[in-house]
mmCIF file of C-alpha atoms in Angstrom:
data_model
loop_
_atom_site.group_PDB
_atom_site.id
_atom_site.type_symbol
_atom_site.label_atom_id
_atom_site.label_comp_id
_atom_site.label_asym_id
_atom_site.label_seq_id
_atom_site.Cartn_x
_atom_site.Cartn_y
_atom_site.Cartn_z
ATOM 1 C CA THR A 16 17.126 22.434 47.333
ATOM 2 C CA ILE A 17 17.264 19.050 45.649
ATOM 3 C CA LEU A 18 13.472 18.703 45.810
ATOM 4 C CA HIS A 19 12.999 22.117 44.209
ATOM 5 C CA ASP A 20 15.448 21.267 41.436
ATOM 6 C CA ARG A 21 13.703 17.967 40.767
ATOM 7 C CA THR A 22 10.341 19.728 40.620
ATOM 8 C CA ASN A 23 11.655 22.255 38.092
ATOM 9 C CA LEU A 24 13.216 19.455 36.058
ATOM 10 C CA PHE A 25 9.964 17.536 35.995
ATOM 11 C CA ARG A 26 8.039 20.648 34.927
ATOM 12 C CA SER A 27 10.519 21.271 32.120
ATOM 13 C CA GLU A 28 10.269 17.657 30.960
ATOM 14 C CA PHE A 29 6.499 17.835 31.119
ATOM 15 C CA ARG A 30 6.388 21.018 29.023
ATOM 16 C CA LEU A 31 8.822 19.563 26.516
ATOM 17 C CA GLU A 32 6.771 16.394 26.185
ATOM 18 C CA ALA A 33 3.572 18.406 25.812
ATOM 19 C CA HIS A 34 5.222 20.452 23.073
ATOM 20 C CA ARG A 35 6.327 17.280 21.296
ATOM 21 C CA ILE A 36 2.803 15.907 21.433
ATOM 22 C CA HIS A 37 1.441 19.167 20.024
ATOM 23 C CA LEU A 38 3.901 19.029 17.130
ATOM 24 C CA LEU A 39 2.998 15.405 16.399
ATOM 25 C CA GLN A 40 -0.692 16.298 16.457
ATOM 26 C CA GLN A 41 -0.034 18.955 13.826
ATOM 27 C CA LEU A 42 1.975 16.439 11.821
ATOM 28 C CA GLN A 43 -0.919 14.016 12.042
ATOM 29 C CA LEU A 44 -3.243 16.651 10.572
ATOM 30 C CA ILE A 45 -0.886 17.205 7.641
ATOM 31 C CA PHE A 46 -0.265 13.502 7.006
ATOM 32 C CA PRO A 47 -3.345 11.655 8.336
ATOM 33 C CA ILE A 48 -2.888 7.880 8.529
ATOM 34 C CA LYS A 49 -5.955 5.713 7.996
ATOM 35 C CA LEU A 50 -6.838 2.066 7.438
ATOM 36 C CA VAL A 51 -9.405 1.984 4.653
ATOM 37 C CA PRO A 52 -11.226 -0.786 2.751
ATOM 38 C CA ILE A 53 -10.157 -1.588 -0.795
ATOM 39 C CA ASN A 54 -12.948 -1.276 -3.333
ATOM 40 C CA ILE A 55 -12.900 -4.765 -4.810
ATOM 41 C CA SER A 56 -15.980 -6.304 -6.420
ATOM 42 C CA ASN A 57 -16.853 -9.992 -6.542
ATOM 43 C CA VAL A 58 -14.487 -11.029 -3.792
ATOM 44 C CA SER A 59 -14.757 -14.471 -2.244
ATOM 45 C CA ASN A 60 -13.554 -13.398 1.203
ATOM 46 C CA PRO A 61 -15.701 -11.445 3.661
ATOM 47 C CA PRO A 62 -15.475 -7.620 3.425
ATOM 48 C CA ASN A 63 -13.586 -7.299 6.726
ATOM 49 C CA HIS A 64 -10.832 -9.642 5.581
ATOM 50 C CA PRO A 65 -7.446 -7.948 6.200
ATOM 51 C CA GLN A 66 -6.356 -8.333 2.586
ATOM 52 C CA HIS A 67 -9.171 -6.007 1.540
ATOM 53 C CA HIS A 68 -7.885 -3.109 3.617
ATOM 54 C CA HIS A 69 -4.797 -0.991 3.243
ATOM 55 C CA TYR A 70 -3.177 1.953 4.958
ATOM 56 C CA THR A 71 -3.241 5.421 3.455
ATOM 57 C CA ILE A 72 -1.289 8.563 4.258
ATOM 58 C CA ALA A 73 -2.865 11.873 3.260
ATOM 59 C CA GLY A 74 -5.375 9.836 1.254
ATOM 60 C CA LEU A 75 -2.780 7.906 -0.766
ATOM 61 C CA PRO A 76 -2.508 4.116 -0.414
ATOM 62 C CA LEU A 77 0.676 2.463 0.819
ATOM 63 C CA PRO A 78 -0.003 -1.286 0.434
ATOM 64 C CA ASP A 79 1.902 -3.979 2.278
ATOM 65 C CA ASP A 80 3.059 -5.204 -1.120
ATOM 66 C CA ILE A 81 4.749 -2.120 -2.519
ATOM 67 C CA HIS A 82 4.828 -3.745 -5.967
ATOM 68 C CA ASN A 83 1.067 -4.278 -6.101
ATOM 69 C CA PRO A 84 -0.025 -3.213 -9.614
ATOM 70 C CA ILE A 85 -3.415 -2.065 -8.317
ATOM 71 C CA VAL A 86 -1.694 1.076 -7.014
ATOM 72 C CA THR A 87 0.029 3.272 -9.599
ATOM 73 C CA ASP A 88 3.706 4.211 -9.516
ATOM 74 C CA ASP A 89 2.861 7.852 -8.794
ATOM 75 C CA GLN A 90 0.578 6.925 -5.898
ATOM 76 C CA VAL A 91 3.133 4.601 -4.324
ATOM 77 C CA SER A 92 6.014 7.039 -4.815
ATOM 78 C CA THR A 93 4.098 9.974 -3.366
ATOM 79 C CA ALA A 94 2.805 7.919 -0.423
ATOM 80 C CA VAL A 95 6.324 6.718 0.410
ATOM 81 C CA GLY A 96 7.544 10.311 0.072
ATOM 82 C CA PHE A 97 4.901 11.453 2.545
ATOM 83 C CA ALA A 98 5.965 8.673 4.906
ATOM 84 C CA CYS A 99 9.591 9.817 4.617
ATOM 85 C CA HIS A 100 8.676 13.367 5.594
ATOM 86 C CA PHE A 101 6.525 12.052 8.427
ATOM 87 C CA VAL A 102 9.336 9.886 9.820
ATOM 88 C CA SER A 103 11.967 12.597 9.357
ATOM 89 C CA LEU A 104 9.921 15.254 11.166
ATOM 90 C CA ALA A 105 8.851 12.836 13.911
ATOM 91 C CA SER A 106 12.498 11.995 14.618
ATOM 92 C CA LYS A 107 13.308 15.705 14.928
ATOM 93 C CA TYR A 108 10.339 16.404 17.195
ATOM 94 C CA LEU A 109 11.229 13.439 19.420
ATOM 95 C CA ALA A 110 14.962 14.220 19.319
ATOM 96 C CA ILE A 111 15.719 10.664 18.191
ATOM 97 C CA PRO A 112 18.382 10.470 15.458
ATOM 98 C CA LEU A 113 17.717 8.118 12.568
ATOM 99 C CA ARG A 114 20.192 5.352 11.772
ATOM 100 C CA TYR A 115 19.819 5.908 8.019
ATOM 101 C CA ILE A 116 19.659 9.422 6.584
ATOM 102 C CA LEU A 117 16.492 10.234 4.667
ATOM 103 C CA VAL A 118 16.547 12.388 1.545
ATOM 104 C CA CYS A 119 13.013 13.809 1.537
ATOM 105 C CA LYS A 120 12.045 14.870 -1.978
ATOM 106 C CA TRP A 121 8.383 13.892 -1.992
ATOM 107 C CA SER A 122 7.750 11.402 -4.819
ATOM 108 C CA ARG A 123 11.471 11.057 -5.490
ATOM 109 C CA SER A 124 12.733 10.452 -1.969
ATOM 110 C CA ALA A 125 15.697 8.262 -1.100
ATOM 111 C CA ILE A 126 17.689 6.867 1.813
ATOM 112 C CA LEU A 127 21.430 6.679 2.446
ATOM 113 C CA PHE A 128 23.225 3.482 3.374
ATOM 114 C CA ASP A 129 26.785 3.118 4.601
ATOM 115 C CA GLN A 130 28.538 1.017 1.979
ATOM 116 C CA GLY A 131 31.019 -0.160 4.594
ATOM 117 C CA SER A 132 28.272 -1.856 6.620
ATOM 118 C CA SER A 133 27.965 -5.622 6.640
ATOM 119 C CA ARG A 134 25.642 -7.432 4.272
ATOM 120 C CA ASP A 135 22.024 -7.560 5.328
ATOM 121 C CA ASN A 136 20.638 -10.807 6.684
ATOM 122 C CA ARG A 137 18.150 -10.946 3.801
ATOM 123 C CA GLY A 138 21.077 -11.376 1.411
ATOM 124 C CA TYR A 139 21.077 -7.937 -0.207
ATOM 125 C CA THR A 140 24.452 -6.519 -1.146
ATOM 126 C CA THR A 141 25.515 -2.893 -0.921
ATOM 127 C CA ALA A 142 27.425 -2.856 -4.190
ATOM 128 C CA ASP A 143 25.812 -1.588 -7.397
ATOM 129 C CA THR A 144 26.301 -4.093 -10.192
ATOM 130 C CA THR A 145 24.539 -2.000 -12.846
ATOM 131 C CA GLY A 146 25.430 1.568 -11.948
ATOM 132 C CA ASN A 147 22.027 2.766 -13.215
ATOM 133 C CA ASN A 148 19.827 3.591 -10.237
ATOM 134 C CA LYS A 149 22.272 4.302 -7.441
ATOM 135 C CA ALA A 150 24.672 7.157 -7.039
ATOM 136 C CA SER A 151 27.323 7.525 -4.406
ATOM 137 C CA SER A 152 26.787 10.598 -2.250
ATOM 138 C CA SER A 153 30.291 10.138 -0.877
ATOM 139 C CA SER A 154 32.968 7.489 -0.857
ATOM 140 C CA SER A 155 31.107 5.512 1.829
ATOM 141 C CA LYS A 156 27.412 6.251 1.254
ATOM 142 C CA VAL A 157 25.038 4.761 -1.299
ATOM 143 C CA VAL A 158 21.656 6.215 -2.219
ATOM 144 C CA TYR A 159 18.736 3.797 -2.430
ATOM 145 C CA PRO A 160 15.458 4.911 -4.047
ATOM 146 C CA LEU A 161 12.238 5.224 -2.104
ATOM 147 C CA PHE A 162 10.023 5.500 -5.142
ATOM 148 C CA ARG A 163 8.679 3.106 -7.757
ATOM 149 C CA GLU A 164 9.100 3.551 -11.479
ATOM 150 C CA ARG A 165 8.646 0.398 -13.503
ATOM 151 C CA GLY A 166 11.397 -0.285 -15.998
ATOM 152 C CA VAL A 167 13.684 2.282 -14.358
ATOM 153 C CA ILE A 168 14.030 1.519 -10.655
ATOM 154 C CA ASP A 169 15.397 -1.902 -9.783
ATOM 155 C CA ARG A 170 13.001 -3.865 -7.584
ATOM 156 C CA GLU A 171 15.717 -5.097 -5.197
ATOM 157 C CA GLN A 172 17.065 -1.596 -4.692
ATOM 158 C CA LEU A 173 13.593 -0.315 -3.810
ATOM 159 C CA ASP A 174 12.984 -3.223 -1.442
ATOM 160 C CA PHE A 175 16.299 -2.566 0.289
ATOM 161 C CA GLY A 176 15.535 1.147 0.629
ATOM 162 C CA LEU A 177 12.124 0.386 2.126
ATOM 163 C CA MET A 178 13.718 -2.041 4.562
ATOM 164 C CA LEU A 179 16.075 0.729 5.735
ATOM 165 C CA LEU A 180 13.100 3.081 6.155
ATOM 166 C CA GLU A 181 11.342 0.439 8.247
ATOM 167 C CA ARG A 182 14.430 0.091 10.424
ATOM 168 C CA ASN A 183 14.353 3.824 11.072
ATOM 169 C CA VAL A 184 10.716 3.565 12.120
ATOM 170 C CA ASP A 185 11.443 0.544 14.321
ATOM 171 C CA CYS A 186 14.168 2.582 16.044
ATOM 172 C CA LEU A 187 11.705 5.377 16.846
ATOM 173 C CA LEU A 188 9.243 2.939 18.365
ATOM 174 C CA ARG A 189 11.871 1.131 20.412
ATOM 175 C CA MET A 190 13.269 4.392 21.774
ATOM 176 C CA ARG A 191 9.775 5.380 22.915
ATOM 177 C CA GLY A 192 8.992 1.941 24.339
ATOM 178 C CA VAL A 193 6.184 1.161 21.891
ATOM 179 C CA ASP A 194 5.252 -2.495 21.402
ATOM 180 C CA PHE A 195 4.971 -3.512 17.759
ATOM 181 C CA ARG A 196 5.578 -6.311 15.302
ATOM 182 C CA THR A 197 8.268 -5.994 12.666
ATOM 183 C CA GLU A 198 5.958 -7.284 9.924
ATOM 184 C CA TRP A 199 3.475 -4.408 10.405
ATOM 185 C CA ASN A 200 3.025 -1.847 7.667
ATOM 186 C CA VAL A 201 5.289 1.148 8.278
ATOM 187 C CA LEU A 202 2.206 3.377 8.578
ATOM 188 C CA ALA A 203 0.673 1.036 11.150
ATOM 189 C CA LYS A 204 3.828 1.419 13.231
ATOM 190 C CA MET A 205 3.771 5.210 13.032
ATOM 191 C CA GLU A 206 0.073 5.237 13.917
ATOM 192 C CA LYS A 207 0.813 3.110 16.992
ATOM 193 C CA LEU A 208 3.555 5.536 18.026
ATOM 194 C CA LEU A 209 1.204 8.508 17.713
ATOM 195 C CA MET A 210 -1.624 6.796 19.575
ATOM 196 C CA GLN A 211 0.612 5.840 22.487
ATOM 197 C CA MET A 212 2.007 9.354 22.779
ATOM 198 C CA MET A 213 -1.425 10.991 22.604
ATOM 199 C CA GLU A 214 -2.649 8.683 25.358
ATOM 200 C CA GLY A 215 0.357 9.548 27.522
ATOM 201 C CA GLU A 216 1.541 5.938 27.883
ATOM 202 C CA ASP A 217 5.213 6.521 27.149
ATOM 203 C CA PRO A 218 7.181 4.470 29.733
ATOM 204 C CA SER A 219 10.277 6.642 29.208
ATOM 205 C CA PHE A 220 8.433 9.691 30.556
ATOM 206 C CA GLY A 221 7.867 9.980 34.259
ATOM 207 C CA GLY A 222 4.456 11.624 34.245
ATOM 208 C CA SER A 223 1.243 11.902 32.311
ATOM 209 C CA ALA A 224 1.484 13.892 29.113
ATOM 210 C CA GLY A 225 -2.147 14.913 29.215
#
């Protein structure tokens, strides 16, 4: 009967959602996201001031300002690489395709951009004027770095790559109905996604996931 079929469908959806949550829980154990205080002495602002905290993934800091010299190139590059793996696996577990393809290679990760796309509203162009830090993966794709190496990686190219990564994360949150602000740190967004799923508050799912 129709009722029986609907019941079986709901049970299947429930089991699938429970399996997704389990996978994300395991992912969270591998790449724990935390908001931790920055150890700064002689500061004029109170200790709980937001600027004296930053997000970490697997213990590595990923500051809002990716060019902050307080964090080393290796730390930033590895943290962004961890974030890439986290986002890539989360998209697979949730069955949500990413708009921009991630090339997950830990501290030397990258992201692909369609060169035929229109110019970004921030004014970045898709053409490489130097030919040093970008390589075409095909006639229509351009590789943007997701790692920092001073004197080697162009700052604008890194910023553009990070913006594309953020757009991928924003897509995941929108598809799961998670409220967020675009200016949030990418790790803050992923943490919000995990928290909402663990609490079973996904509006796209008909029943409790707990």
